[in-house]
mmCIF file of C-alpha atoms and ligand atoms in Angstrom:
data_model
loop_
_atom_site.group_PDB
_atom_site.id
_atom_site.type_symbol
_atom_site.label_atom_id
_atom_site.label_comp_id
_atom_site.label_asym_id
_atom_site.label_seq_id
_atom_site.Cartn_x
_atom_site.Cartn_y
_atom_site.Cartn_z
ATOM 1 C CA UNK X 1 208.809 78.944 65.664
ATOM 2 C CA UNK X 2 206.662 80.633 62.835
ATOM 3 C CA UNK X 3 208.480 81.547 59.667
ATOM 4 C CA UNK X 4 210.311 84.406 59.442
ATOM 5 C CA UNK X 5 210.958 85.029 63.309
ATOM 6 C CA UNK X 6 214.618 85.038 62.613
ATOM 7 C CA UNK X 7 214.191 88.489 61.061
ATOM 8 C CA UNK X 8 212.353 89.885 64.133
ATOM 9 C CA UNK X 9 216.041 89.503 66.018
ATOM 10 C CA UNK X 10 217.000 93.715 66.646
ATOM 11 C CA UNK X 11 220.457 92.562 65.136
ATOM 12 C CA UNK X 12 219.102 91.384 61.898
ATOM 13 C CA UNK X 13 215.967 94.253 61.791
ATOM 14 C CA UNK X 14 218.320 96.824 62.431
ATOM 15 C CA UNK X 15 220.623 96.062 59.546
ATOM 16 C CA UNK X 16 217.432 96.771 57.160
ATOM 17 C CA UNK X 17 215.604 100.090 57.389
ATOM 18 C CA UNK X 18 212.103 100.200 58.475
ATOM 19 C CA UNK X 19 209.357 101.130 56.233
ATOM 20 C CA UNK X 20 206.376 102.447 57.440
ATOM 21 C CA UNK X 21 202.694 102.522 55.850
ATOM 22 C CA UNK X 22 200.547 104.502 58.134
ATOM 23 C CA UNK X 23 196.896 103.179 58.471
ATOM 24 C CA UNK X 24 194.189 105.341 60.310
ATOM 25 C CA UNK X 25 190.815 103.163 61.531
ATOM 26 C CA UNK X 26 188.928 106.283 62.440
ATOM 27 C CA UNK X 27 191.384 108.099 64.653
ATOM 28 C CA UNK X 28 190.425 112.069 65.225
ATOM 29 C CA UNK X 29 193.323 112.414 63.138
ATOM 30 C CA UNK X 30 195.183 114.391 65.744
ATOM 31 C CA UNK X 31 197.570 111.088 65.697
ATOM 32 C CA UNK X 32 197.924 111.144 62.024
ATOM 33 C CA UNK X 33 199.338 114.707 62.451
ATOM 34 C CA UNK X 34 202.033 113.699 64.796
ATOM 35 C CA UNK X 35 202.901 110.757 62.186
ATOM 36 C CA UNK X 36 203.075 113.491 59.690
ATOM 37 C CA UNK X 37 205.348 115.460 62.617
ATOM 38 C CA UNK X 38 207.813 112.935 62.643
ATOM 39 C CA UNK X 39 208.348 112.552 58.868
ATOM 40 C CA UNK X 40 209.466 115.829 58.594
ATOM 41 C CA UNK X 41 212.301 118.072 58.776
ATOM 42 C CA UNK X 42 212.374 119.079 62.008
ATOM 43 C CA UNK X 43 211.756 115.267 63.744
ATOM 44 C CA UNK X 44 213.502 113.690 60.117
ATOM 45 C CA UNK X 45 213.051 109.928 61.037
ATOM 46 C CA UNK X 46 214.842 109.514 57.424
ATOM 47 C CA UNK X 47 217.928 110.089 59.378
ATOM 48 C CA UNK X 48 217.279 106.351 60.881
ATOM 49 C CA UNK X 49 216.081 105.159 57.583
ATOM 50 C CA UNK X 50 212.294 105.090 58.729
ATOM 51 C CA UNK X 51 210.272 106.028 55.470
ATOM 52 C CA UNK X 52 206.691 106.301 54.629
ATOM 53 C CA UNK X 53 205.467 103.735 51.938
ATOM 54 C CA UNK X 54 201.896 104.244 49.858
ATOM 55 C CA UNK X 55 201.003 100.557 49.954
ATOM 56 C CA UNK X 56 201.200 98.160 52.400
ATOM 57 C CA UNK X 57 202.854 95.374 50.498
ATOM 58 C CA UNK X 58 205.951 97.658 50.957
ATOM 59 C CA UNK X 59 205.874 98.409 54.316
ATOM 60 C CA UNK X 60 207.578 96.345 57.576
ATOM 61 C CA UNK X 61 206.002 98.290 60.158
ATOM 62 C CA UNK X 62 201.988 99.265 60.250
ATOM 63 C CA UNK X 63 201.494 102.781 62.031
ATOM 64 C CA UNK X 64 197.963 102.677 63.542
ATOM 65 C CA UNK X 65 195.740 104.763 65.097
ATOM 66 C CA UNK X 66 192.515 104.995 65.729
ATOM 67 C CA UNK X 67 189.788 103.104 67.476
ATOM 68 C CA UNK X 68 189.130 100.594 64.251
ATOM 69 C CA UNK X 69 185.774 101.427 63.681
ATOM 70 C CA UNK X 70 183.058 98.853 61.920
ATOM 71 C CA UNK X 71 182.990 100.478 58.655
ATOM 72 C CA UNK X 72 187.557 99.919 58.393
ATOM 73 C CA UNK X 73 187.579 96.854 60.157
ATOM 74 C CA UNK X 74 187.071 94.517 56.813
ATOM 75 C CA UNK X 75 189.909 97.295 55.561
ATOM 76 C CA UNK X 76 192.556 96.735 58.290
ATOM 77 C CA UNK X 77 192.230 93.453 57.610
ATOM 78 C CA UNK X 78 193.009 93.546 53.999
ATOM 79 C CA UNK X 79 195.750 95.853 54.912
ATOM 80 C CA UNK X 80 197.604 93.884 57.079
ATOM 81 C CA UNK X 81 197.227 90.887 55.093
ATOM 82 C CA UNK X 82 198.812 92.397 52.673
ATOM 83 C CA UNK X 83 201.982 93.578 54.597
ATOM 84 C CA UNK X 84 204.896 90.805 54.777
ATOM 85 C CA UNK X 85 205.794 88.636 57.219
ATOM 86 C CA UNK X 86 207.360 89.899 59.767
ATOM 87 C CA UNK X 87 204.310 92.208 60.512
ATOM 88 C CA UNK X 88 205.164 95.070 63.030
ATOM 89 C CA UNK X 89 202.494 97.207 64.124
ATOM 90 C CA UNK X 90 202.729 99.804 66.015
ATOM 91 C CA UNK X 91 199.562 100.958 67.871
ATOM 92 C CA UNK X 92 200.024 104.953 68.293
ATOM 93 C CA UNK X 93 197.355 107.035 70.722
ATOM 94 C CA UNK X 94 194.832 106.050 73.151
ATOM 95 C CA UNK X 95 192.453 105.544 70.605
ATOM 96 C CA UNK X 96 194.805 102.294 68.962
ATOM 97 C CA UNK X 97 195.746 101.214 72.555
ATOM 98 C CA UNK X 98 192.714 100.871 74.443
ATOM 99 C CA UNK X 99 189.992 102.333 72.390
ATOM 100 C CA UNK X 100 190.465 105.902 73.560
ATOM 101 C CA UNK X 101 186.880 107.860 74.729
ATOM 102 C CA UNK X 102 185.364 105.882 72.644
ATOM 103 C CA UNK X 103 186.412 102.709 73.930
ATOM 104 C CA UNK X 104 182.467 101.561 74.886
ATOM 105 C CA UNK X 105 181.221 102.976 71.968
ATOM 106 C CA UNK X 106 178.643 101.036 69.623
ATOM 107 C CA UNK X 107 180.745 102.147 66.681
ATOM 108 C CA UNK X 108 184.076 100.906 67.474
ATOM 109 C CA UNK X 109 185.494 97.703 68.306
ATOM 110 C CA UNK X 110 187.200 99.077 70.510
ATOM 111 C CA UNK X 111 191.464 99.045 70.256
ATOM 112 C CA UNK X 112 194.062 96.571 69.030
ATOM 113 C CA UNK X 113 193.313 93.877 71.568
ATOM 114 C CA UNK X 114 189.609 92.927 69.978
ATOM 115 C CA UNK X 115 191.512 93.776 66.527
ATOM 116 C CA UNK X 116 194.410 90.637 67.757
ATOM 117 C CA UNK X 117 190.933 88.445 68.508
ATOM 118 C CA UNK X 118 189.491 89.175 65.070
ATOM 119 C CA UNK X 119 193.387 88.595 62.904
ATOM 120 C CA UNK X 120 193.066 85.493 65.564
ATOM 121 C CA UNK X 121 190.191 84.269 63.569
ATOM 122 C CA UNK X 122 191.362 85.271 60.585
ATOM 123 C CA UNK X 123 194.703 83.646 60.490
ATOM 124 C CA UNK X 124 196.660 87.186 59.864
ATOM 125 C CA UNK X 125 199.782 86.896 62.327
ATOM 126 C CA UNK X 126 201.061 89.873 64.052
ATOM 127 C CA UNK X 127 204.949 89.486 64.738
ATOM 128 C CA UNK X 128 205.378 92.095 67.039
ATOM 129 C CA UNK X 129 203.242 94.890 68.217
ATOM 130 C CA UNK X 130 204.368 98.076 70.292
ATOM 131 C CA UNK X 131 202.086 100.222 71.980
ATOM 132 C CA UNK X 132 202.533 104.011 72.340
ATOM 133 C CA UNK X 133 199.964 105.453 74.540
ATOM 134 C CA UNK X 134 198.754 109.205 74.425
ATOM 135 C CA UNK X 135 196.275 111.276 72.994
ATOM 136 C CA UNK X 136 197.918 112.430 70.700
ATOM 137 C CA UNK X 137 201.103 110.800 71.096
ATOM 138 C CA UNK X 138 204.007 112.961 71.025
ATOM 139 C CA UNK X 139 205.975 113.010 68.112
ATOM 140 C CA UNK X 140 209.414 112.204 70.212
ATOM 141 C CA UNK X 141 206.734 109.199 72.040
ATOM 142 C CA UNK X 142 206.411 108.015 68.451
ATOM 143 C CA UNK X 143 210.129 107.740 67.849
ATOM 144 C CA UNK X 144 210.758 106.278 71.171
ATOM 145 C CA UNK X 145 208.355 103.877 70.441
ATOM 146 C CA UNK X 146 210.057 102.552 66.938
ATOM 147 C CA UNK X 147 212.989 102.210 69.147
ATOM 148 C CA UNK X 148 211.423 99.753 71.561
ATOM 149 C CA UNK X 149 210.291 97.874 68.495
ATOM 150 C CA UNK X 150 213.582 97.467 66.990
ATOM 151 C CA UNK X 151 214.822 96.556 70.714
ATOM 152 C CA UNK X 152 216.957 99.683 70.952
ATOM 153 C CA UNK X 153 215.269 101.253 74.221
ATOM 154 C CA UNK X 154 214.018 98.973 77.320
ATOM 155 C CA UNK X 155 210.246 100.047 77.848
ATOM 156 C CA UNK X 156 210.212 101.838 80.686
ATOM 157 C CA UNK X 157 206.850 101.599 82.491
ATOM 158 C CA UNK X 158 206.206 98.833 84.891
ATOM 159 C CA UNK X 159 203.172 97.306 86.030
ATOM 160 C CA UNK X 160 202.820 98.353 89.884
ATOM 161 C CA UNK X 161 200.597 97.525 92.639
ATOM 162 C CA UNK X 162 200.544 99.478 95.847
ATOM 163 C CA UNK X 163 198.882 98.720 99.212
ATOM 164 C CA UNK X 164 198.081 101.641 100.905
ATOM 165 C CA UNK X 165 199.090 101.525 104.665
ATOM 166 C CA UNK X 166 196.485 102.865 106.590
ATOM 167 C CA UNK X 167 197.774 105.774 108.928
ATOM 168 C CA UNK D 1 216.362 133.711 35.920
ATOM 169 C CA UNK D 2 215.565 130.019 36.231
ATOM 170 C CA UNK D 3 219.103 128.775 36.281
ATOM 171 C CA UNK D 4 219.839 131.010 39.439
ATOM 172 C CA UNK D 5 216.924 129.000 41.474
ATOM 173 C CA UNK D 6 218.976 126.100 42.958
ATOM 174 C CA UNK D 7 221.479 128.846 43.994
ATOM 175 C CA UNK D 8 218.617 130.874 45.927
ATOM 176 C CA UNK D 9 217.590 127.868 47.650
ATOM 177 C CA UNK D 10 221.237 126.959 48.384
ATOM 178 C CA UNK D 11 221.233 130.552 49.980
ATOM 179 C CA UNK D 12 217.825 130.539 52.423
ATOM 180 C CA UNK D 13 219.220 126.778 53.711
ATOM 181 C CA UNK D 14 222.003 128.017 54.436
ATOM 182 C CA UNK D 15 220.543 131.008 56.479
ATOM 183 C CA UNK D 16 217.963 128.532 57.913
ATOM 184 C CA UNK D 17 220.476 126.405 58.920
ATOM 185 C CA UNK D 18 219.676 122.777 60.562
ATOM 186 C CA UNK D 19 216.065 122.589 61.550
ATOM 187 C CA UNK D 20 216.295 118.985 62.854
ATOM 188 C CA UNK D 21 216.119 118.442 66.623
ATOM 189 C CA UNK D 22 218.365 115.928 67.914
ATOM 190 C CA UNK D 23 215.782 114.048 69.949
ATOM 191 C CA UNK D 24 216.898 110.931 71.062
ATOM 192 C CA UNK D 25 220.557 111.805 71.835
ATOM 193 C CA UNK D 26 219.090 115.344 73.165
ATOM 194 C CA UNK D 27 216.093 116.049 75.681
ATOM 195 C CA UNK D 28 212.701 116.992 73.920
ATOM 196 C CA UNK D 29 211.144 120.197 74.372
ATOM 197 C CA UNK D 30 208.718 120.130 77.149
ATOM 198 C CA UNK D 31 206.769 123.347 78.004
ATOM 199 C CA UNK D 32 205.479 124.326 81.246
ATOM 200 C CA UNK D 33 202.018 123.245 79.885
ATOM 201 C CA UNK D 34 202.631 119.903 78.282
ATOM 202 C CA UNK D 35 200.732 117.127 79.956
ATOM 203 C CA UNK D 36 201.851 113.684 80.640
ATOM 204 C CA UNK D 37 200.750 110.645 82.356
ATOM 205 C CA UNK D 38 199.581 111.107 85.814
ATOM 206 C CA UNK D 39 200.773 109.301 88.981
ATOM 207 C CA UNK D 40 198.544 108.136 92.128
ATOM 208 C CA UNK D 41 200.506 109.076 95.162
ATOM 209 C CA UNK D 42 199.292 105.933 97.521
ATOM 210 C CA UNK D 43 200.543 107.374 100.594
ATOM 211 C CA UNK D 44 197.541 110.318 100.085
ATOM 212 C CA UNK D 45 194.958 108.571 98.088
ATOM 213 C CA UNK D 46 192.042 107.494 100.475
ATOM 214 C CA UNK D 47 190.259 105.562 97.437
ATOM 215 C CA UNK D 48 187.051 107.677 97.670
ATOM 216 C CA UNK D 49 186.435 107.384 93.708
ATOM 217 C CA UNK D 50 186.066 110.923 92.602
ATOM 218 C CA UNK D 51 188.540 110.095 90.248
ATOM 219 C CA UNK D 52 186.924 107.402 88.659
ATOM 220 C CA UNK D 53 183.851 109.407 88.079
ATOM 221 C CA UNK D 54 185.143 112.589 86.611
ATOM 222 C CA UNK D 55 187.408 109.964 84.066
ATOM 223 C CA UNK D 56 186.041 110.723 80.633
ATOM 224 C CA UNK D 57 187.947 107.606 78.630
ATOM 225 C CA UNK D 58 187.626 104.863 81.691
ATOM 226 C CA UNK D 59 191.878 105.385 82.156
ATOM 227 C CA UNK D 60 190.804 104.972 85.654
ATOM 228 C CA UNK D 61 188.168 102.179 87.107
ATOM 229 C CA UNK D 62 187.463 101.019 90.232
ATOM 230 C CA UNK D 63 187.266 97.618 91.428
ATOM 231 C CA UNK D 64 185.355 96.390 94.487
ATOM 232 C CA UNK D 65 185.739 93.187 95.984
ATOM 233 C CA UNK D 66 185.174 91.958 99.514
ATOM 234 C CA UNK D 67 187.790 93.191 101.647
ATOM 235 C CA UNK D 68 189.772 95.485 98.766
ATOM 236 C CA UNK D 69 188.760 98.523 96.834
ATOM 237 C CA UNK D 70 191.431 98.194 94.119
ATOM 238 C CA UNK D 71 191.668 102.121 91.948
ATOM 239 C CA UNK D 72 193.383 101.031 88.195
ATOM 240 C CA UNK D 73 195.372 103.207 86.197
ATOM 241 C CA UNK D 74 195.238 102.275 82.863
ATOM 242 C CA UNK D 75 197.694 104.184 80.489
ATOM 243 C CA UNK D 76 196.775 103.053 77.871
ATOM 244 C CA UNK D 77 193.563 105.126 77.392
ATOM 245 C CA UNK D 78 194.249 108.023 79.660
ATOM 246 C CA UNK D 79 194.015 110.927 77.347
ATOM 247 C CA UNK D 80 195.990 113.146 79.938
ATOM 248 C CA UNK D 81 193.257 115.808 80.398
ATOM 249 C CA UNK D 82 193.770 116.164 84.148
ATOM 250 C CA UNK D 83 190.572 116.485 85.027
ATOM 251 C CA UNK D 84 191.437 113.662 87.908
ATOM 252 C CA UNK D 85 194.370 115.894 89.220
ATOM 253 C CA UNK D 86 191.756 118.669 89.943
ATOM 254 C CA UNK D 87 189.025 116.720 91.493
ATOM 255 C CA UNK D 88 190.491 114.700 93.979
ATOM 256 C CA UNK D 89 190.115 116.296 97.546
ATOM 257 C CA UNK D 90 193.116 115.154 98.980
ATOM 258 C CA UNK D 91 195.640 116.446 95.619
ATOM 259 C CA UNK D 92 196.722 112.983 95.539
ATOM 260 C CA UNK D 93 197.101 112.686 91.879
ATOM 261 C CA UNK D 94 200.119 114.434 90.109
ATOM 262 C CA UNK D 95 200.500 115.044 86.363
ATOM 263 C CA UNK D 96 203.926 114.338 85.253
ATOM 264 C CA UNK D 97 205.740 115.120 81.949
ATOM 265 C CA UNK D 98 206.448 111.583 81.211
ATOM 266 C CA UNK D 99 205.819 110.223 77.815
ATOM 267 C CA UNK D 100 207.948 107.613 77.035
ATOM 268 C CA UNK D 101 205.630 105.265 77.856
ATOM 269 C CA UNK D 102 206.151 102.497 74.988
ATOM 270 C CA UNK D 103 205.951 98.972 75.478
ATOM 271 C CA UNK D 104 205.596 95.819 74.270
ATOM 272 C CA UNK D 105 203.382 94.123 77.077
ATOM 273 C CA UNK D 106 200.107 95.666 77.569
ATOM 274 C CA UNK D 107 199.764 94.315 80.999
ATOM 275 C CA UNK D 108 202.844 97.197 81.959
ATOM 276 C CA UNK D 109 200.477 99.821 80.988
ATOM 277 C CA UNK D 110 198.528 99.101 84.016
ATOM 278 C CA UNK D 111 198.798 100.744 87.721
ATOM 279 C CA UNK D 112 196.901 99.906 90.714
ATOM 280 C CA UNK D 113 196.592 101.420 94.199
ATOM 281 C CA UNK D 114 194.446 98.712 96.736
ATOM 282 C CA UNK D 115 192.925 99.885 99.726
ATOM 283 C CA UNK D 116 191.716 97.663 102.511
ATOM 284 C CA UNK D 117 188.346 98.089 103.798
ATOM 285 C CA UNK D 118 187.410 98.282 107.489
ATOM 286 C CA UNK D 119 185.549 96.163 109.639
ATOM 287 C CA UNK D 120 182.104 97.189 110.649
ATOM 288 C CA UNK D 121 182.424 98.780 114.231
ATOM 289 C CA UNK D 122 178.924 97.614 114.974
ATOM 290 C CA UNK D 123 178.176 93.769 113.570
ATOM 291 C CA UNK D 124 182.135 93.368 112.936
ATOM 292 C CA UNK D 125 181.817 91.200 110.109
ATOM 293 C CA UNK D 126 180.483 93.976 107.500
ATOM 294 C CA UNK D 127 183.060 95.681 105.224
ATOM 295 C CA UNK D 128 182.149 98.475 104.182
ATOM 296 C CA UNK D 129 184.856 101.772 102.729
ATOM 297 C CA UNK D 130 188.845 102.059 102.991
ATOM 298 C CA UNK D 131 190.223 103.244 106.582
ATOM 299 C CA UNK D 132 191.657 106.228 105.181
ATOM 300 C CA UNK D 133 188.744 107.354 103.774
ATOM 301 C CA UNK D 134 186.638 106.928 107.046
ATOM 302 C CA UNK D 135 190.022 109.150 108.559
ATOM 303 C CA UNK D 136 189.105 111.683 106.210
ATOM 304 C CA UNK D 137 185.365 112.383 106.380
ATOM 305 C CA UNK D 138 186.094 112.197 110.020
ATOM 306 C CA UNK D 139 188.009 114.973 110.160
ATOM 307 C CA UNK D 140 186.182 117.013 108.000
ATOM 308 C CA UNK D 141 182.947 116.478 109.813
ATOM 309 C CA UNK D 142 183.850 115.531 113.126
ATOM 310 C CA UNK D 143 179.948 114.655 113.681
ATOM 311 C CA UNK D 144 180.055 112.270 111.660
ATOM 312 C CA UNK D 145 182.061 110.207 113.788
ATOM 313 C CA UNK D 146 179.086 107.854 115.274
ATOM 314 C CA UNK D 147 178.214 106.502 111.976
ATOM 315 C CA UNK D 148 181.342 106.584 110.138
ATOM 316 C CA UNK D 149 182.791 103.573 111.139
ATOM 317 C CA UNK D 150 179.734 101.677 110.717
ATOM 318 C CA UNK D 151 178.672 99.353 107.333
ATOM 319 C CA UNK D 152 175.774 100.670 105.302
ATOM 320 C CA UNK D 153 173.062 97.670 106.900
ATOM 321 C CA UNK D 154 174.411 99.082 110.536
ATOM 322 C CA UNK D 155 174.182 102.704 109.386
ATOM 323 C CA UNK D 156 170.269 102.256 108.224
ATOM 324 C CA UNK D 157 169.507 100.037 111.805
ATOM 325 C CA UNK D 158 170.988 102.038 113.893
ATOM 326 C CA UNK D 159 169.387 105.517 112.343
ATOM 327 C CA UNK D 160 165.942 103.547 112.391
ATOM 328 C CA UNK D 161 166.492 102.549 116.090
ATOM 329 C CA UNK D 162 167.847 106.124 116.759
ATOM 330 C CA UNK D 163 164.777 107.489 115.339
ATOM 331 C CA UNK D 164 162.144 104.407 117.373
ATOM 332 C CA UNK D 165 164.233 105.295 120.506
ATOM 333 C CA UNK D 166 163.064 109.297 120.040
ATOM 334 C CA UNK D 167 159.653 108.789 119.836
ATOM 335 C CA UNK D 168 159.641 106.614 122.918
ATOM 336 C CA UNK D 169 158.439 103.646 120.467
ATOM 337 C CA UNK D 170 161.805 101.142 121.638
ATOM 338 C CA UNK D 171 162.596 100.779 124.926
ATOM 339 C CA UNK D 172 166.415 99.733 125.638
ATOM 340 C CA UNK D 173 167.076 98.306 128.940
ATOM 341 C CA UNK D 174 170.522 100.293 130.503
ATOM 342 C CA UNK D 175 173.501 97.724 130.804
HETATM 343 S S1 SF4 Q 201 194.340 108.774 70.567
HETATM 344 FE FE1 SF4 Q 201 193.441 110.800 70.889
HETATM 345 S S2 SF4 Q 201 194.488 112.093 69.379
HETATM 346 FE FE2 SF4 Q 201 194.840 109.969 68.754
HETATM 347 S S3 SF4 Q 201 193.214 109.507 67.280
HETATM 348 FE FE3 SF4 Q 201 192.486 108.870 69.325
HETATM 349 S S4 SF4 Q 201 191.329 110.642 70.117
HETATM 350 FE FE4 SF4 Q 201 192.596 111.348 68.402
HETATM 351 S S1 SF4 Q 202 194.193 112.525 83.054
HETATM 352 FE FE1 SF4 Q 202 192.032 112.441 82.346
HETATM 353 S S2 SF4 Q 202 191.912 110.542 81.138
HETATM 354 FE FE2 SF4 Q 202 193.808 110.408 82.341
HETATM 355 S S3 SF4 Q 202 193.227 109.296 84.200
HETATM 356 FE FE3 SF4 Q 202 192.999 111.491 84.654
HETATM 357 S S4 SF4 Q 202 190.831 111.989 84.206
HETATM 358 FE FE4 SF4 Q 202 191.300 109.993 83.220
HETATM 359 S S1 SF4 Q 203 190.188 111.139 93.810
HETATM 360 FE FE1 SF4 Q 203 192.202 111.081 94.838
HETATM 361 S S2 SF4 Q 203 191.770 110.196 96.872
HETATM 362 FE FE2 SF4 Q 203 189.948 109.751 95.588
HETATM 363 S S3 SF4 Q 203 190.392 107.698 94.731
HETATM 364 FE FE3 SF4 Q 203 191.165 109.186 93.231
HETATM 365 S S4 SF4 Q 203 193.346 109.452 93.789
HETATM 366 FE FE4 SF4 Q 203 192.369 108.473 95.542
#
């Protein structure tokens, strides 16, 4: 058990509301718009207590997007050192999932899963990490998403393999 | 002038009324044009890899091993253009309006569709494209039929000896 895990029960998160610090690594910024979608009035994700911090050391839950380029990866690091335990990121678009179009590019490392390697390394521990694919991802994905995290919704996809029967 | 401000803005809210969709206890709004994740019917898909080609983010790959030709659907970086919903000959690929697609276990974000690969009808050891596929290029060129079913080594031999046999250069004895 790591310190702090008992927070990261849904019955104990949810009694706390969830403050987010959104963190682009060189997203197209097309995700960042649908971040900026949800905080206001017509998605209002202040009606479940989400609420957008300006420094990390506030926040419980990281919004990122973006392929984490070279040039922010020494940044995202400092970031999310700097958030408290328990760290909850959510990784929002393609780009934060699985490095987007640019996912072979020299530029990028290429998505959250090279970014877990590098925290690996660096000691930072991520608590719990949601994924929310799309490009962008929808606002409503976004909130849906936040939901999972706090264990509200079951995900819903499911890993499937299908043989195909020749005819 | 000032002091009747907060009464003005008491008086557009209350013409604008609630803004605020109900999402999560409501459905979204999803127009006819909104794009989602796409799904590979297996039932059509004949794993010829025109998909894979026309990808632009890698979403889909395709892996080849002996016996299997495995097409993966990776979520996770599909940027839902739908460019793999127009190329593929036999319309096996449908775009959905599903977006819900969050998760906790990256491994969920994945979907694969494996094809067997046929024996060689010549040296019957060689494997060499999915049955379905050979089904479908048959049909489409029904001359084809001679070398369809054979593995690319058999293909070039028997083309070479096709060619030896024309110019009276390879002599085959009748059965
Ligand atoms: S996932 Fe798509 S929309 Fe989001 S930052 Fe990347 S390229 Fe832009
Ligand atoms: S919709 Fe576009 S990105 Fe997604 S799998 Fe098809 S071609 Fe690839
Ligand atoms: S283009 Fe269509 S038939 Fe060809 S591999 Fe892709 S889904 Fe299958």
């Amino acid at each position: 058990m790591v310190e702090g895990c008992s927070m990261l029960k849904p019955s104990n998160m949810l009694k706390k509301s969830i403050w987010v610090f959104h963190l682009n690594t060189g997203g197209c910024n097309a995700c960042d718009i649908e971040i900026l979608d949800v905080l206001t009035p017509y998605f209002d994700v202040e009606r479940f207590g989400i609420k957008l911090v300006a420094s990390p050391r506030h926040a419980d839950l990281v919004l990122l997007t973006g392929p984490i380029t070279r040039k922010t990866l020494p940044k995202v690091i400092r970031t999310l050192r700097a958030v408290p335990r328990p760290r909850l990121i959510l990784a929002i678009g393609a780009c934060a999932v699985g490095g987007g179009i640019w996912h072979d590019s020299y530029g990028v490392i290429g998505g959250i899963e090279a970014l877990k390697k590098v925290l690996e390394e660096q000691g930072v521990v991520i608590d719990k990490l949601v994924y929310v694919p799309g490009c962008p991802a929808r606002p409503e994905a976004i909130i849906y998403g936040v939901a999972v995290l706090l264990g509200i919704a079951k995900p819903k996809v499911k890993e499937t393999e299908v043989e195909v029967i020749v005819k | 002038m000032n002091k009747m401000k907060p009464l003005k803005l008491l008086d557009i809210a209350r013409k604008t009324g609630v803004v605020t969709i109900r999402y999560p206890n409501k459905p979204p709004l999803i127009t006819s044009e909104f794009r989602g994740r796409i799904v590979i019917d297996a039932s059509k898909c004949i794993g010829c890899g025109a998909c894979v080609n026309i990808c632009p983010s890698n979403a889909l790959t395709i892996k080849e091993t002996y016996d299997k030709r495995i097409i993966n659907y990776f979520i996770g970086r599909c940027i839902y253009c739908g460019s793999c919903a127009d190329v593929c000959p036999v319309k096996a690929i449908t775009i959905t309006k599903d977006f819900e697609l969050a998760t906790d276990n990256i491994r969920d974000l994945n979907n694969r569709v494996v094809h067997y690969k046929a024996v060689c009808c010549r040296c019957g050891s060689e494997r060499h494209a999915p049955e379905n596929m050979i089904k479908f290029v048959i049909r489409r060129v029904p001359v084809a039929e001679t070398y369809a079913h054979m593995a690319t080594n058999c293909k070039k031999r028997k083309f070479v000896e096709g060619m030896l046999h024309g110019r009276g250069m390879l002599y085959v004895e009748a059965k």
